[in-house]
PDB file of C-alpha atoms in Angstrom:
ATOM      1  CA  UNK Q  21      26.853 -30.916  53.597  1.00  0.00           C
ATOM      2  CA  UNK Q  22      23.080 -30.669  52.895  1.00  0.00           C
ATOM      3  CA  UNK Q  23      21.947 -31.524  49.577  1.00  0.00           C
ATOM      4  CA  UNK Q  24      21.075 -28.140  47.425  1.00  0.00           C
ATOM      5  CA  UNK Q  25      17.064 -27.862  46.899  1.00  0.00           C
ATOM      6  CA  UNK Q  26      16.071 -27.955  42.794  1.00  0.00           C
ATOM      7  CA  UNK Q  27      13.275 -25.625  41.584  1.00  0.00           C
ATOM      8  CA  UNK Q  28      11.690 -27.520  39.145  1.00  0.00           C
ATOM      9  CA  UNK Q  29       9.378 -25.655  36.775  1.00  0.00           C
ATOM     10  CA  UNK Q  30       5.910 -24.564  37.759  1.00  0.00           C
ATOM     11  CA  UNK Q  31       2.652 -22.402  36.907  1.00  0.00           C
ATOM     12  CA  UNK Q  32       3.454 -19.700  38.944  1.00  0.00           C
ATOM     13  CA  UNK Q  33       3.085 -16.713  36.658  1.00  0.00           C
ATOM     14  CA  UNK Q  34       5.706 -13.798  36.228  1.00  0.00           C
ATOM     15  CA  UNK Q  35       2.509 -11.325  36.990  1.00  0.00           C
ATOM     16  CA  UNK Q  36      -0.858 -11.263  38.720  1.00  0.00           C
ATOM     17  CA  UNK Q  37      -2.957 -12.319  35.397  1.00  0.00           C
ATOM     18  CA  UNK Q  38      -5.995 -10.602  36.788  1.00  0.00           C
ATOM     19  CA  UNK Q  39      -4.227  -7.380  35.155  1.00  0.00           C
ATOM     20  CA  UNK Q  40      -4.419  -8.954  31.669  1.00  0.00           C
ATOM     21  CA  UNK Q  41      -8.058  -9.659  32.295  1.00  0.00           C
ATOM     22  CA  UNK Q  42      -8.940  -5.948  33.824  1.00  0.00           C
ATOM     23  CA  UNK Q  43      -7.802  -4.396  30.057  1.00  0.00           C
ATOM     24  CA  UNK Q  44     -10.648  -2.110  28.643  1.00  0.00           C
ATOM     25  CA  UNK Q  45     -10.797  -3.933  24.995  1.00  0.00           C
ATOM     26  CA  UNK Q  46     -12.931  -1.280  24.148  1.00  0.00           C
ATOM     27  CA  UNK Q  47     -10.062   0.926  24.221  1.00  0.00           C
ATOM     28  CA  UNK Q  48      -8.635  -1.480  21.681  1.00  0.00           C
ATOM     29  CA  UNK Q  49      -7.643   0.775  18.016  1.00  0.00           C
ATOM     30  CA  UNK Q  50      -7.552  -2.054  15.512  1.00  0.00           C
ATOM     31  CA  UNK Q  51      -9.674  -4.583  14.154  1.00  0.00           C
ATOM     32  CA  UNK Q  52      -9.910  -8.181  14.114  1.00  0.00           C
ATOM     33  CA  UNK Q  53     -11.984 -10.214  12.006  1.00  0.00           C
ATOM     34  CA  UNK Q  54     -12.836 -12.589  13.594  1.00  0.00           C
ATOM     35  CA  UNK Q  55     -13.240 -10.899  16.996  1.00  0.00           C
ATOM     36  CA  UNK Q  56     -10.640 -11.531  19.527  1.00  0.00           C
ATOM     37  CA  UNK Q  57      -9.594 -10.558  22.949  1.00  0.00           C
ATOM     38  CA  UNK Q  58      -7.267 -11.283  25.448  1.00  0.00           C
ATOM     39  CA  UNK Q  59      -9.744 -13.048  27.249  1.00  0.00           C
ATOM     40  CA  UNK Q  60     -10.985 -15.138  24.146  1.00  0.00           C
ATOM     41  CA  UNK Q  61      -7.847 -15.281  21.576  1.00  0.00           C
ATOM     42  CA  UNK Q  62      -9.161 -18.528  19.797  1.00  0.00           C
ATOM     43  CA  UNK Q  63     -10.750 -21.757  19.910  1.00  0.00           C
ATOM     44  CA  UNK Q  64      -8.443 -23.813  22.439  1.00  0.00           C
ATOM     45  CA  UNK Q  65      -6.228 -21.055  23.596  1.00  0.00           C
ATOM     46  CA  UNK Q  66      -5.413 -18.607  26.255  1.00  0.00           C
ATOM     47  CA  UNK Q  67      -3.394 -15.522  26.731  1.00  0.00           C
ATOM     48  CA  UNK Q  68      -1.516 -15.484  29.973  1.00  0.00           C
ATOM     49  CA  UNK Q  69       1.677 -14.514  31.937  1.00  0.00           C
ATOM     50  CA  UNK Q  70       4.740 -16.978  31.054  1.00  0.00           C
ATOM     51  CA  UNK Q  71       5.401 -19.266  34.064  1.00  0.00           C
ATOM     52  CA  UNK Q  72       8.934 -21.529  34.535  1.00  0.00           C
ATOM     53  CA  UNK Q  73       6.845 -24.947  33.136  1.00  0.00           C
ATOM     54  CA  UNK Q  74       6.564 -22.971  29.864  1.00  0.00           C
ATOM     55  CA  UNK Q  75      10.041 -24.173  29.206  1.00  0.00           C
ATOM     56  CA  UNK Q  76       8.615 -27.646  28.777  1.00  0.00           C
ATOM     57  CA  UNK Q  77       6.188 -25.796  26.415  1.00  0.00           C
ATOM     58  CA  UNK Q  78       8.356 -25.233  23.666  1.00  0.00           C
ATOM     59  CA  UNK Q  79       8.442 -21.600  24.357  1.00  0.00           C
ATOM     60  CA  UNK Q  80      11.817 -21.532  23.361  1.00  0.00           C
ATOM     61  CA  UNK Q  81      11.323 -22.908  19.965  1.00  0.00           C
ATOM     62  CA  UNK Q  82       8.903 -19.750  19.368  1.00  0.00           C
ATOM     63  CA  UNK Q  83      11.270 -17.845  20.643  1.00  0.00           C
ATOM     64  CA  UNK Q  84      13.847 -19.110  18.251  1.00  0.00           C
ATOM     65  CA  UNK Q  85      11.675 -18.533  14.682  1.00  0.00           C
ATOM     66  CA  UNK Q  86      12.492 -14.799  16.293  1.00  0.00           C
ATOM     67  CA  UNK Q  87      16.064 -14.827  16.740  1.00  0.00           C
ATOM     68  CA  UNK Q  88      19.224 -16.677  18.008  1.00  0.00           C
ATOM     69  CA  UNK Q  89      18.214 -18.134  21.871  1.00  0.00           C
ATOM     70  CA  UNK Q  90      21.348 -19.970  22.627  1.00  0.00           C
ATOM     71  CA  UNK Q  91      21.483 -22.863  24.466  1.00  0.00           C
ATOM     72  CA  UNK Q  92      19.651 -22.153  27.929  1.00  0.00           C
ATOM     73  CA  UNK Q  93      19.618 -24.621  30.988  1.00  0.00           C
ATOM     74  CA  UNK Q  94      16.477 -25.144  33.229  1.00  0.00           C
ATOM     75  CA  UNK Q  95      18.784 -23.752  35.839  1.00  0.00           C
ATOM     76  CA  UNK Q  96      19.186 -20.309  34.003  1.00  0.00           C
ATOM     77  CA  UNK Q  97      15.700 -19.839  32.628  1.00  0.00           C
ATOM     78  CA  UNK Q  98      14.480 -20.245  35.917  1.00  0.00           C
ATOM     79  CA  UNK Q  99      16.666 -17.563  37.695  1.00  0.00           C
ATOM     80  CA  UNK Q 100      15.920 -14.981  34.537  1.00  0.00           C
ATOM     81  CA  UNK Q 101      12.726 -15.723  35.024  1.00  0.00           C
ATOM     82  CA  UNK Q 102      12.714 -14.924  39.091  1.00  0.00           C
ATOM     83  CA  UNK Q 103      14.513 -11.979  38.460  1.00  0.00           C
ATOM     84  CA  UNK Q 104      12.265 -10.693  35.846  1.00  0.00           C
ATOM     85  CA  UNK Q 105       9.664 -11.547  38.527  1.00  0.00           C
ATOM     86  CA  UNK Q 106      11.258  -9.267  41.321  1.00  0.00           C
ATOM     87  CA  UNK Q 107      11.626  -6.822  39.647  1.00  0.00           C
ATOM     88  CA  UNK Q 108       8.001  -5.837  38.640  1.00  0.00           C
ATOM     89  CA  UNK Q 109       9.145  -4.405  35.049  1.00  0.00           C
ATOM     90  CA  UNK Q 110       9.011  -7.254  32.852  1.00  0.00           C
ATOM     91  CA  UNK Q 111       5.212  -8.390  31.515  1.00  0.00           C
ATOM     92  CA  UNK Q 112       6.387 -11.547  29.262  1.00  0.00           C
ATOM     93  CA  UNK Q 113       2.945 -12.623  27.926  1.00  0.00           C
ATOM     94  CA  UNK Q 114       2.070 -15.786  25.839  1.00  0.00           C
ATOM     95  CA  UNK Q 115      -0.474 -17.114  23.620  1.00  0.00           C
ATOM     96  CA  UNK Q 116      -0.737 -21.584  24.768  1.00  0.00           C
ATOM     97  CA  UNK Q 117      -2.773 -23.755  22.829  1.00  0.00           C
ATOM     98  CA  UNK Q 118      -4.273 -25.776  25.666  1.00  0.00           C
ATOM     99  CA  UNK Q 119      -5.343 -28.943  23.212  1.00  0.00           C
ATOM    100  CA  UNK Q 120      -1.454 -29.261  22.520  1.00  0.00           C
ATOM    101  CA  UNK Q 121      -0.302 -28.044  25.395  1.00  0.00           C
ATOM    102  CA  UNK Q 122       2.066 -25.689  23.470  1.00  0.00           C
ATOM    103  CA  UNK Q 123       3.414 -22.134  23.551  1.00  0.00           C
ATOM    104  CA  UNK Q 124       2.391 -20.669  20.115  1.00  0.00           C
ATOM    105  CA  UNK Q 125       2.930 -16.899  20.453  1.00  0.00           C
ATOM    106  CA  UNK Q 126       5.120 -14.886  22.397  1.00  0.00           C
ATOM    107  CA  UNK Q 127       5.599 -10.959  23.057  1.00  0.00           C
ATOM    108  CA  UNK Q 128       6.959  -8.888  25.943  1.00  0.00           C
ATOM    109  CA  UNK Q 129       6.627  -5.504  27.812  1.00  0.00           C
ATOM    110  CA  UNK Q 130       9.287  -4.161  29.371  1.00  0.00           C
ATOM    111  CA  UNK Q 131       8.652  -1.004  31.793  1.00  0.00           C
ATOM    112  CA  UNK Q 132      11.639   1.611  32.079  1.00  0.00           C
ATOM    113  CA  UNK Q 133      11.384   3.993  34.828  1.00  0.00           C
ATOM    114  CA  UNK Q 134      13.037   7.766  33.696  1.00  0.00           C
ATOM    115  CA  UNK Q 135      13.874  10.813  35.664  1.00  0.00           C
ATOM    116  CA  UNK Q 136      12.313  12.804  32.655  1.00  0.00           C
ATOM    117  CA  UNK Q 137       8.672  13.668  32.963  1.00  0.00           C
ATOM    118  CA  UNK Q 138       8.603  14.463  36.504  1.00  0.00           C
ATOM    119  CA  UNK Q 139       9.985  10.736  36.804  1.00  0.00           C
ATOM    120  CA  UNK Q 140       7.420   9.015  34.495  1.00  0.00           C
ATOM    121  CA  UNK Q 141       7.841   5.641  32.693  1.00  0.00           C
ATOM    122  CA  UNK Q 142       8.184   4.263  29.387  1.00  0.00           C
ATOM    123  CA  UNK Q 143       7.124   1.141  27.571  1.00  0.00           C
ATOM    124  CA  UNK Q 144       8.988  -0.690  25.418  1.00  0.00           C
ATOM    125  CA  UNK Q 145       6.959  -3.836  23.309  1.00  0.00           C
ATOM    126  CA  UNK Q 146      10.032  -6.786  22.358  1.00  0.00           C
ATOM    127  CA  UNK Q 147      10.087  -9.878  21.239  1.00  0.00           C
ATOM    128  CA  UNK Q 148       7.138 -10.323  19.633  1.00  0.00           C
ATOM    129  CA  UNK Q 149       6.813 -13.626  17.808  1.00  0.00           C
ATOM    130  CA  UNK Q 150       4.343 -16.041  16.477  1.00  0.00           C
ATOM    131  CA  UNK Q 151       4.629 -20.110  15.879  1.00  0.00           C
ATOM    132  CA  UNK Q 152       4.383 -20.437  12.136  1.00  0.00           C
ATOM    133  CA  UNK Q 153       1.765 -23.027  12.420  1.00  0.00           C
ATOM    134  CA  UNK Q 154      -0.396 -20.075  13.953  1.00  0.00           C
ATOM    135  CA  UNK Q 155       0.397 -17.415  11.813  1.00  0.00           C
ATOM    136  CA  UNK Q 156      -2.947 -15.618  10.187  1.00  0.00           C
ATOM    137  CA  UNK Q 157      -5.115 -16.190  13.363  1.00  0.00           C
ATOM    138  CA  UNK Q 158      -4.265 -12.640  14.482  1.00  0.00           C
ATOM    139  CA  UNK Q 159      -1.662 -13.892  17.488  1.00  0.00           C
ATOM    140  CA  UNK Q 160       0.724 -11.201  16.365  1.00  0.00           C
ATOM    141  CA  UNK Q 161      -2.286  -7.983  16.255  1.00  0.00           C
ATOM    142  CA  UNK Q 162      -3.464  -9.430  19.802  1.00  0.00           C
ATOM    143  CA  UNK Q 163      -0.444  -9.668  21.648  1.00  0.00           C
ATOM    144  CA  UNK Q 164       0.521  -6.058  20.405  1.00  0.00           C
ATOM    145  CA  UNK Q 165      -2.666  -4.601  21.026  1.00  0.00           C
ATOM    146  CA  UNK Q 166      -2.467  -5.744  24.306  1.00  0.00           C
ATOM    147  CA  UNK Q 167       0.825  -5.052  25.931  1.00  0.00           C
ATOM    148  CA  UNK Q 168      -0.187  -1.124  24.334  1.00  0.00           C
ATOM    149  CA  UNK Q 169      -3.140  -1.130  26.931  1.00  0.00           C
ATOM    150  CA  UNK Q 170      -1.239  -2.698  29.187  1.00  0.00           C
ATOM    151  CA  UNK Q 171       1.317   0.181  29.154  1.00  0.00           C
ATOM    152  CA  UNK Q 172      -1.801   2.770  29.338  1.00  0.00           C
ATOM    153  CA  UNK Q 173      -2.785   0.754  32.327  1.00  0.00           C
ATOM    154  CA  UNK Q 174       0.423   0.962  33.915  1.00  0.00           C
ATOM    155  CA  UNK Q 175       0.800   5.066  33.571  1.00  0.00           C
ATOM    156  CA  UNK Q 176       3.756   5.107  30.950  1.00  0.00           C
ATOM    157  CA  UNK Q 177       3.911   8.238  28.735  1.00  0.00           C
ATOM    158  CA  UNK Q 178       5.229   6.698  25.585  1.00  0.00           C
ATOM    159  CA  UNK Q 179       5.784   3.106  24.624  1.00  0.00           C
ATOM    160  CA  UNK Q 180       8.305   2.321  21.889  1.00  0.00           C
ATOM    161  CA  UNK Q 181       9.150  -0.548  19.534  1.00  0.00           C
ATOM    162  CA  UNK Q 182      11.544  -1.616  17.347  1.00  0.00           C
ATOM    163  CA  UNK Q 183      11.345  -3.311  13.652  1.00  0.00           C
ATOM    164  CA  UNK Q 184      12.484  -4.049  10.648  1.00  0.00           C
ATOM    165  CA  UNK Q 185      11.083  -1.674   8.167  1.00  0.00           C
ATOM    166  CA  UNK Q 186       9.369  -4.247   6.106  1.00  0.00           C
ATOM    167  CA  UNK Q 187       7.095  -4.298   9.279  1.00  0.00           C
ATOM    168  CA  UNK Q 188       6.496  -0.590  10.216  1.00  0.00           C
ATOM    169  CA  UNK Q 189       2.762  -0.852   8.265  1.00  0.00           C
ATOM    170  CA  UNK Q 190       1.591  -3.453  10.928  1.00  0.00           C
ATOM    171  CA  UNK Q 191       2.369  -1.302  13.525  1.00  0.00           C
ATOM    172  CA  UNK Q 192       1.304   2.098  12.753  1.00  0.00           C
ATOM    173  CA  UNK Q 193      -2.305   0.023  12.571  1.00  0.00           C
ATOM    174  CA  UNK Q 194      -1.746   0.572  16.780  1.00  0.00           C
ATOM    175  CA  UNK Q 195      -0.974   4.042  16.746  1.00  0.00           C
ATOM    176  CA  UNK Q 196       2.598   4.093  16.780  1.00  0.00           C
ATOM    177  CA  UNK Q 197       4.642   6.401  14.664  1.00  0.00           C
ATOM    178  CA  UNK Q 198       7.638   7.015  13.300  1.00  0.00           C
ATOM    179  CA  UNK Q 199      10.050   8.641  16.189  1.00  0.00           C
ATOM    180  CA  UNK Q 200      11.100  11.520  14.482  1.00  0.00           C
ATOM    181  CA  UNK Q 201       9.831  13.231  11.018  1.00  0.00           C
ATOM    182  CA  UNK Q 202      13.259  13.034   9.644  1.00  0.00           C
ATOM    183  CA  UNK Q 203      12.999   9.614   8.975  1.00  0.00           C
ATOM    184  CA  UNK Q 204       9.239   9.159   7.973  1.00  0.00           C
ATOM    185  CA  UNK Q 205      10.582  11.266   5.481  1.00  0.00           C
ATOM    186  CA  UNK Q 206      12.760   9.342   4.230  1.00  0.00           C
ATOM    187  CA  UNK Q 207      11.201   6.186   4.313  1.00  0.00           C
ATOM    188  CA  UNK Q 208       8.101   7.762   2.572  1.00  0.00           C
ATOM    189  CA  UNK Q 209       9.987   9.129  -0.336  1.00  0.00           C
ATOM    190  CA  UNK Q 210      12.461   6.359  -0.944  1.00  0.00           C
ATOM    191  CA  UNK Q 211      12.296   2.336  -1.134  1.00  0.00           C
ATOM    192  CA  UNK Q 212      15.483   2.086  -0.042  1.00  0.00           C
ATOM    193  CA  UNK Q 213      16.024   1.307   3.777  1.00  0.00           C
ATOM    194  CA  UNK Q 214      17.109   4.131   5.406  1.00  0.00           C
ATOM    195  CA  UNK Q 215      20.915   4.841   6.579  1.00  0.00           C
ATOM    196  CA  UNK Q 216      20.964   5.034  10.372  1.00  0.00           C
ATOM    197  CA  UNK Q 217      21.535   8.882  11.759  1.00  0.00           C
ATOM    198  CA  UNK Q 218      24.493   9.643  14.416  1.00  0.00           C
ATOM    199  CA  UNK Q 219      22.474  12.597  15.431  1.00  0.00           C
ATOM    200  CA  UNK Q 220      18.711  11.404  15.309  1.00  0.00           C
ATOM    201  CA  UNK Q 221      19.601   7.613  16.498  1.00  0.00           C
ATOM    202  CA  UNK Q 222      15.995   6.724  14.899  1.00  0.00           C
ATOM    203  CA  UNK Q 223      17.350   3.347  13.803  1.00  0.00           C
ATOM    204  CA  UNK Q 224      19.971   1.138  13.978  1.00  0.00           C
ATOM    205  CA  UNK Q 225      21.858  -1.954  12.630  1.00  0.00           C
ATOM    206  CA  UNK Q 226      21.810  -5.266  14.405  1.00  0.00           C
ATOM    207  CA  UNK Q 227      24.277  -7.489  12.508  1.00  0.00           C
ATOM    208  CA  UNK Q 228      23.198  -6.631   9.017  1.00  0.00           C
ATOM    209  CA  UNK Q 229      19.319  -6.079   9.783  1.00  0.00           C
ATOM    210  CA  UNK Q 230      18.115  -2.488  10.197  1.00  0.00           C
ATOM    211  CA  UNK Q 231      15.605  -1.706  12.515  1.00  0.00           C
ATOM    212  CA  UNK Q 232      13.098   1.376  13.086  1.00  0.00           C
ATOM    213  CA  UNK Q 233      12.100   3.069  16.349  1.00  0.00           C
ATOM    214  CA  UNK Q 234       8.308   3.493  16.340  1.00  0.00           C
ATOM    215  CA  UNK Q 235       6.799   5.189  19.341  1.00  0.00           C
ATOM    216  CA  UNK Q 236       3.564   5.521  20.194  1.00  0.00           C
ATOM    217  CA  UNK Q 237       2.931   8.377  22.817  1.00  0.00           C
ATOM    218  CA  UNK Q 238       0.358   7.357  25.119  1.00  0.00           C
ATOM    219  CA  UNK Q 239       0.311  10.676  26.862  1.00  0.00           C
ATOM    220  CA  UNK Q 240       0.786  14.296  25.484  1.00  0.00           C
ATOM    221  CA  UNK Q 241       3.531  16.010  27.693  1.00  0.00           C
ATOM    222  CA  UNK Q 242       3.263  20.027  28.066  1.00  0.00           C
ATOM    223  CA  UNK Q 243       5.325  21.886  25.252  1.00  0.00           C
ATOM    224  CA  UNK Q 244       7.902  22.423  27.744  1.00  0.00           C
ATOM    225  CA  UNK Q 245       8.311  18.466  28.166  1.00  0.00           C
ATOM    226  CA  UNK Q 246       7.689  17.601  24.436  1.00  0.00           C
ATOM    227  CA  UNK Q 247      11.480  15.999  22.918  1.00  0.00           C
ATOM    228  CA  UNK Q 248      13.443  17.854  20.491  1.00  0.00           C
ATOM    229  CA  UNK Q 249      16.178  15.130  20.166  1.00  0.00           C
ATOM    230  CA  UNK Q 250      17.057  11.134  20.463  1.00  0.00           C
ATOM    231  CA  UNK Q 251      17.708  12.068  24.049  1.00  0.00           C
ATOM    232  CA  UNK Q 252      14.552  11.761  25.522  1.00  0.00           C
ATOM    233  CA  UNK Q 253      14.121   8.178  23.001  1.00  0.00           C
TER     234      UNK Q 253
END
């Protein structure tokens, strides 16, 4: 029986990073003092496309100041990752800090392809998470700011986003809005978080966390196109 070959990690990355590079920054809706870009982010870091040999990078332990990770062999991250590769849909983009040679910031575009809109596609910004050692050097504003041109660049309509409510400030600084007027209204006249809707589907509970959908339309669709309900969400 012939030994079965190992893939061992490498810096192969999950998308051309030439398309990171390309991104009119002047297109770019919030500020940052001092100035950033994706192509200068800080002293002694880059912004690039996560490749396997971030695993050995701690990108995981970013990952988990975000949320519950699991226990994840080299073996599994490595076919995700491949398959997240194949695909063309997924733009997981980090922030290294090339004196430590550590992950420090995370975030990730994910591109959904709909029959609606004369078969156009939609955006959706996840996992968006800084080291706590880098928090307040604008990580969080940079990643964010770019995945939103990135979806521009890639011809989606809308992109969307979900957060806790606590966070909805930081993001409307981007453009994004609340997904339906129903709940801005709510959130504007009470301090309470809001109750999640069977019929507008604007937010929802994740164990006992509620989150808001904020949607930022890239693209103005003809009245005809425009939604009236969750359904086109």
């Amino acid at each position: 029986m012939m030994p079965v070959a190992t893939v061992l990690p490498d810096d192969t990355p999950m998308f051309d990073p030439r398309i990171l590079q390309e991104l009119d920054w002047s297109e770019n809706t919030t500020t940052f003092s001092p100035a950033i870009s994706p192509l200068d982010p800080g002293d002694g870091l880059v912004l690039r496309p996560l490749c396997t040999a971030d695993l050995n990078r701690g990108f995981f332990k970013v990952l988990g100041q975000l949320t519950e990770t699991g226990v994840v062999s080299p073996e599994q991250f490595i076919k995700t990752f491949e398959h997240m590769k194949r695909s063309g849909d997924y733009y997981v983009t980090v922030v290294e800090d090339t004196n430590l040679g550590q992950i420090v910031a995370t975030a990730t575009l994910v591109i959904e392809h709909k029959f609606t809109h004369s078969c156009a596609k939609r955006g959706r910004i996840e996992d968006v998470v800084v080291s706590g050692e880098c928090r307040g050097k604008q990580l969080g504003k940079l990643l964010t700011s770019t995945l939103t041109l990135l979806s521009k660049r890639l011809n989606c309509y809308k992109i969307t986003l979900e957060c806790l409510p606590k966070n909805v400030d930081f993001y409307k600084k981007f453009g994004y809005l609340f997904s339906s007027p129903f709940l801005a209204g709510i959130l504007t006249t009470t301090s309470a978080c809001p109750q999640p809707s069977p019929i507008l589907c604007c937010c929802h509970l994740h164990g006992a966390k509620i989150f808001i959908l904020l949607v930022h339309p890239l693209q103005t669709p003809c009245r005809s196109q425009e939604a009236t309900s969750d359904q086109d969400i």
